[in-house]
């Protein structure tokens, strides 16, 4: 293997390792978000888009070059076999064809996994943000509920105390206090309703992200099946040419 294709093979193995690590079930999206927030990654994120596009361009160029080499040596393989030339020359053409096909698989899988890796990181980040927002909203809902229960308990105790004393002025003061407490309870209930609506919205967003992740998985499986079909068809075509 030449230096460039050795580098592509190492890059492919690295992509496989990174995707496997990102798919580990016992590492939550929130943990990955904390890892991505490390200052070193934050500095690298500035150049992430440029590096991503640069690698995409390089892999596309290598993929197209591999396709050209496969077509070139496939045609030479057929012509050499037809004229029955020297066996060593024919074996040399076969070796070149095998190398070009190997390079095609390396560049194609590297390009595909690079796109999958970018999409996986994006989905993990979105899911982590949704989970953090949901946790914050749940905490806010719990705090608001506890405060509402506290105000209701204090109101009941105040009403009971006022009923026992039975003074006219105290009754007027109690009514004013009761009215104030009722307004506060209504305000707290309104805040609780707003928080519940926000929690429902975040839940819907998380559901949409999960559906999108499942769609990406199905798309990945479909692409892998199509790639296997193309590989099988290419192998059958090569077998027919050899016949």
Coordinates of C-alpha atoms in Angstrom, one line a residue:
X1 CA 0.0 0.0 0.0
X2 CA 1.2 3.5 -0.8
X3 CA 1.4 6.1 1.9
X4 CA -1.9 7.8 1.1
X5 CA -3.9 4.6 1.2
X6 CA -2.2 3.5 4.4
X7 CA -3.3 6.8 5.9
X8 CA -6.9 6.3 4.6
X9 CA -6.9 2.8 6.1
X10 CA -5.7 4.1 9.5
X11 CA -8.3 6.8 9.3
X12 CA -11.0 4.3 8.6
X13 CA -10.0 2.1 11.6
X14 CA -10.0 5.3 13.7
X15 CA -13.6 6.2 12.6
X16 CA -14.8 2.7 13.5
X17 CA -13.3 2.9 16.9
X18 CA -14.7 6.4 17.6
X19 CA -18.2 5.4 16.5
X20 CA -18.1 2.3 18.6
X21 CA -17.1 4.3 21.6
X22 CA -19.9 6.9 21.0
X23 CA -22.4 4.1 20.8
X24 CA -21.5 2.6 24.2
X25 CA -24.8 2.3 26.1
X26 CA -23.5 3.0 29.6
X27 CA -22.2 6.5 28.6
X28 CA -25.1 8.9 28.6
X29 CA -25.5 11.9 26.3
X30 CA -25.1 14.3 29.2
X31 CA -21.7 12.7 30.0
X32 CA -20.7 13.2 26.3
X33 CA -21.8 16.8 26.5
X34 CA -19.5 17.4 29.5
X35 CA -16.6 15.8 27.6
X36 CA -17.3 18.0 24.5
X37 CA -17.3 21.0 26.8
X38 CA -13.7 20.5 27.9
X39 CA -11.6 23.6 27.0
X40 CA -9.4 21.6 24.6
X41 CA -12.5 20.5 22.6
X42 CA -13.9 24.0 22.7
X43 CA -10.7 25.3 21.0
X44 CA -10.8 22.5 18.4
X45 CA -14.5 23.2 17.7
X46 CA -13.5 26.5 16.0
X47 CA -11.7 24.6 13.2
X48 CA -14.1 21.6 13.2
X49 CA -16.3 22.7 10.2
X50 CA -13.2 23.6 8.1
X51 CA -11.5 20.3 9.0
X52 CA -14.8 18.4 8.3
X53 CA -15.2 19.9 4.8
X54 CA -11.5 19.5 4.0
X55 CA -11.6 15.7 4.9
X56 CA -14.8 15.3 2.9
X57 CA -13.2 16.8 -0.2
X58 CA -10.1 14.7 0.2
X59 CA -12.1 11.5 0.6
X60 CA -14.3 12.3 -2.4
X61 CA -11.2 12.9 -4.5
X62 CA -9.7 9.6 -3.4
X63 CA -13.0 7.8 -4.0
X64 CA -13.3 9.1 -7.5
X65 CA -9.6 8.2 -8.2
X66 CA -10.3 4.7 -7.0
X67 CA -13.3 4.4 -9.3
X68 CA -11.2 5.5 -12.2
X69 CA -8.5 3.0 -11.4
X70 CA -11.1 0.2 -11.1
X71 CA -12.5 1.0 -14.5
X72 CA -9.0 1.3 -16.0
X73 CA -7.7 -2.0 -14.8
X74 CA -11.1 -3.8 -15.4
X75 CA -10.8 -2.9 -19.1
X76 CA -7.2 -3.9 -19.2
X77 CA -8.0 -7.2 -17.4
X78 CA -10.6 -8.0 -20.1
X79 CA -8.3 -7.1 -23.0
X80 CA -5.3 -8.9 -21.6
X81 CA -7.4 -12.0 -21.1
X82 CA -8.8 -11.8 -24.6
X83 CA -5.5 -11.7 -26.3
X84 CA -3.9 -14.4 -24.1
X85 CA -0.7 -12.5 -23.3
X86 CA 2.1 -13.6 -20.9
X87 CA 0.9 -15.0 -17.6
X88 CA 3.1 -12.7 -15.5
X89 CA 1.6 -9.7 -17.2
X90 CA -1.9 -11.0 -16.7
X91 CA -1.2 -11.6 -13.0
X92 CA 0.2 -8.1 -12.7
X93 CA -3.0 -6.6 -14.1
X94 CA -5.0 -8.7 -11.7
X95 CA -2.9 -7.4 -8.8
X96 CA -3.5 -3.8 -9.9
X97 CA -7.2 -4.5 -10.2
X98 CA -7.3 -6.0 -6.7
X99 CA -5.5 -3.0 -5.3
X100 CA -7.8 -0.5 -7.0
X101 CA -10.9 -2.4 -5.7
X102 CA -9.4 -2.4 -2.2
X103 CA -8.7 1.3 -2.4
X104 CA -12.3 1.9 -3.6
X105 CA -13.7 0.1 -0.5
X106 CA -11.4 2.0 1.9
X107 CA -12.3 5.4 0.5
X108 CA -16.0 4.6 0.2
X109 CA -16.3 3.3 3.8
X110 CA -14.2 6.2 5.1
X111 CA -16.4 8.8 3.4
X112 CA -19.6 7.0 4.6
X113 CA -18.4 6.6 8.3
X114 CA -17.2 10.2 8.4
X115 CA -20.7 11.5 7.5
X116 CA -22.2 9.0 10.1
X117 CA -19.7 10.2 12.7
X118 CA -20.7 13.9 12.2
X119 CA -24.4 13.1 12.4
X120 CA -23.9 11.0 15.5
X121 CA -22.1 13.8 17.4
X122 CA -24.8 16.2 16.4
X123 CA -27.6 13.9 17.6
X124 CA -25.8 13.3 20.9
X125 CA -25.4 17.0 21.5
X126 CA -29.1 17.7 20.8
X127 CA -30.3 14.8 23.0
X128 CA -28.0 16.0 25.9
X129 CA -29.4 19.6 25.6
X130 CA -33.0 18.2 25.6
X131 CA -32.3 16.0 28.7
X132 CA -30.7 18.9 30.6
X133 CA -33.7 21.2 29.8
X134 CA -36.1 18.5 30.9
X135 CA -34.3 18.0 34.2
X136 CA -34.3 21.7 34.9
X137 CA -38.0 22.0 34.1
X138 CA -38.8 19.0 36.3
X139 CA -36.9 20.7 39.2
X140 CA -38.7 23.9 38.6
X141 CA -42.1 22.2 38.6
X142 CA -41.2 20.4 41.9
X143 CA -40.2 23.6 43.5
X144 CA -43.3 25.4 42.4
X145 CA -45.5 22.6 43.6
X146 CA -43.8 22.6 47.0
X147 CA -44.3 26.3 47.3
X148 CA -47.9 26.1 46.4
X149 CA -48.5 23.4 49.0
X150 CA -46.8 25.5 51.6
X151 CA -48.9 28.6 50.8
X152 CA -52.1 26.5 50.9
X153 CA -51.1 25.0 54.3
X154 CA -50.3 28.5 55.8
X155 CA -53.6 29.8 54.4
X156 CA -55.6 27.0 56.1
X157 CA -53.8 27.6 59.4
X158 CA -54.5 31.3 59.2
X159 CA -58.2 30.8 58.5
X160 CA -58.4 28.4 61.4
X161 CA -56.8 30.9 63.8
X162 CA -59.1 33.7 62.6
X163 CA -62.2 31.6 63.0
X164 CA -61.2 30.9 66.6
X165 CA -60.7 34.6 67.5
X166 CA -63.9 35.9 65.8
X167 CA -63.0 39.6 66.1
X168 CA -64.5 42.0 63.5
X169 CA -61.3 44.0 62.7
X170 CA -59.4 40.8 62.7
X171 CA -61.9 39.3 60.4
X172 CA -61.5 42.2 58.0
X173 CA -57.7 41.9 58.2
X174 CA -58.0 38.1 57.8
X175 CA -60.2 38.6 54.7
X176 CA -57.6 41.0 53.2
X177 CA -54.9 38.5 54.0
X178 CA -57.0 35.7 52.7
X179 CA -57.6 37.6 49.4
X180 CA -53.9 38.3 49.1
X181 CA -53.1 34.6 49.7
X182 CA -55.7 33.6 47.1
X183 CA -54.1 35.9 44.5
X184 CA -50.7 34.4 45.3
X185 CA -52.1 30.9 44.9
X186 CA -53.7 31.9 41.6
X187 CA -50.3 33.3 40.5
X188 CA -48.5 30.2 41.6
X189 CA -51.0 28.0 39.8
X190 CA -50.5 30.1 36.6
X191 CA -46.7 29.7 36.9
X192 CA -47.2 25.9 37.5
X193 CA -49.3 25.7 34.3
X194 CA -46.6 27.5 32.3
X195 CA -43.9 25.3 33.6
X196 CA -46.0 22.2 32.8
X197 CA -46.6 23.4 29.2
X198 CA -42.8 24.0 28.8
X199 CA -42.1 20.5 30.2
X200 CA -44.6 19.0 27.7
X201 CA -42.9 21.0 24.8
X202 CA -39.4 19.7 25.8
X203 CA -40.8 16.1 26.0
X204 CA -42.1 16.5 22.5
X205 CA -38.7 17.7 21.3
X206 CA -37.0 14.7 22.9
X207 CA -39.5 12.4 21.2
X208 CA -38.8 14.0 17.9
X209 CA -35.0 13.7 18.4
X210 CA -35.4 10.0 19.3
X211 CA -37.5 9.4 16.2
X212 CA -34.8 11.2 14.1
X213 CA -32.2 9.0 15.7
X214 CA -34.2 5.9 14.9
X215 CA -34.6 7.1 11.3
X216 CA -30.9 7.6 11.0
X217 CA -30.3 4.0 12.2
X218 CA -32.8 2.7 9.7
X219 CA -31.1 4.8 7.0
X220 CA -27.7 3.4 8.0
X221 CA -29.0 -0.2 7.8
X222 CA -30.5 0.5 4.4
X223 CA -27.2 2.0 3.1
X224 CA -25.2 -1.0 4.4
X225 CA -27.6 -3.3 2.6
X226 CA -27.3 -1.3 -0.6
X227 CA -23.5 -1.3 -0.3
X228 CA -23.5 -5.1 0.2
X229 CA -25.7 -5.5 -2.9
X230 CA -23.4 -3.3 -4.9
X231 CA -20.4 -5.3 -3.7
X232 CA -22.1 -8.6 -4.6
X233 CA -23.1 -7.3 -8.0
X234 CA -19.5 -6.1 -8.5
X235 CA -18.2 -9.5 -7.6
X236 CA -20.7 -11.2 -9.9
X237 CA -19.6 -8.9 -12.7
X238 CA -15.9 -9.8 -12.1
X239 CA -16.8 -13.5 -12.1
X240 CA -18.6 -13.1 -15.4
X241 CA -15.6 -11.3 -16.9
X242 CA -13.3 -14.1 -15.7
X243 CA -15.5 -16.6 -17.4

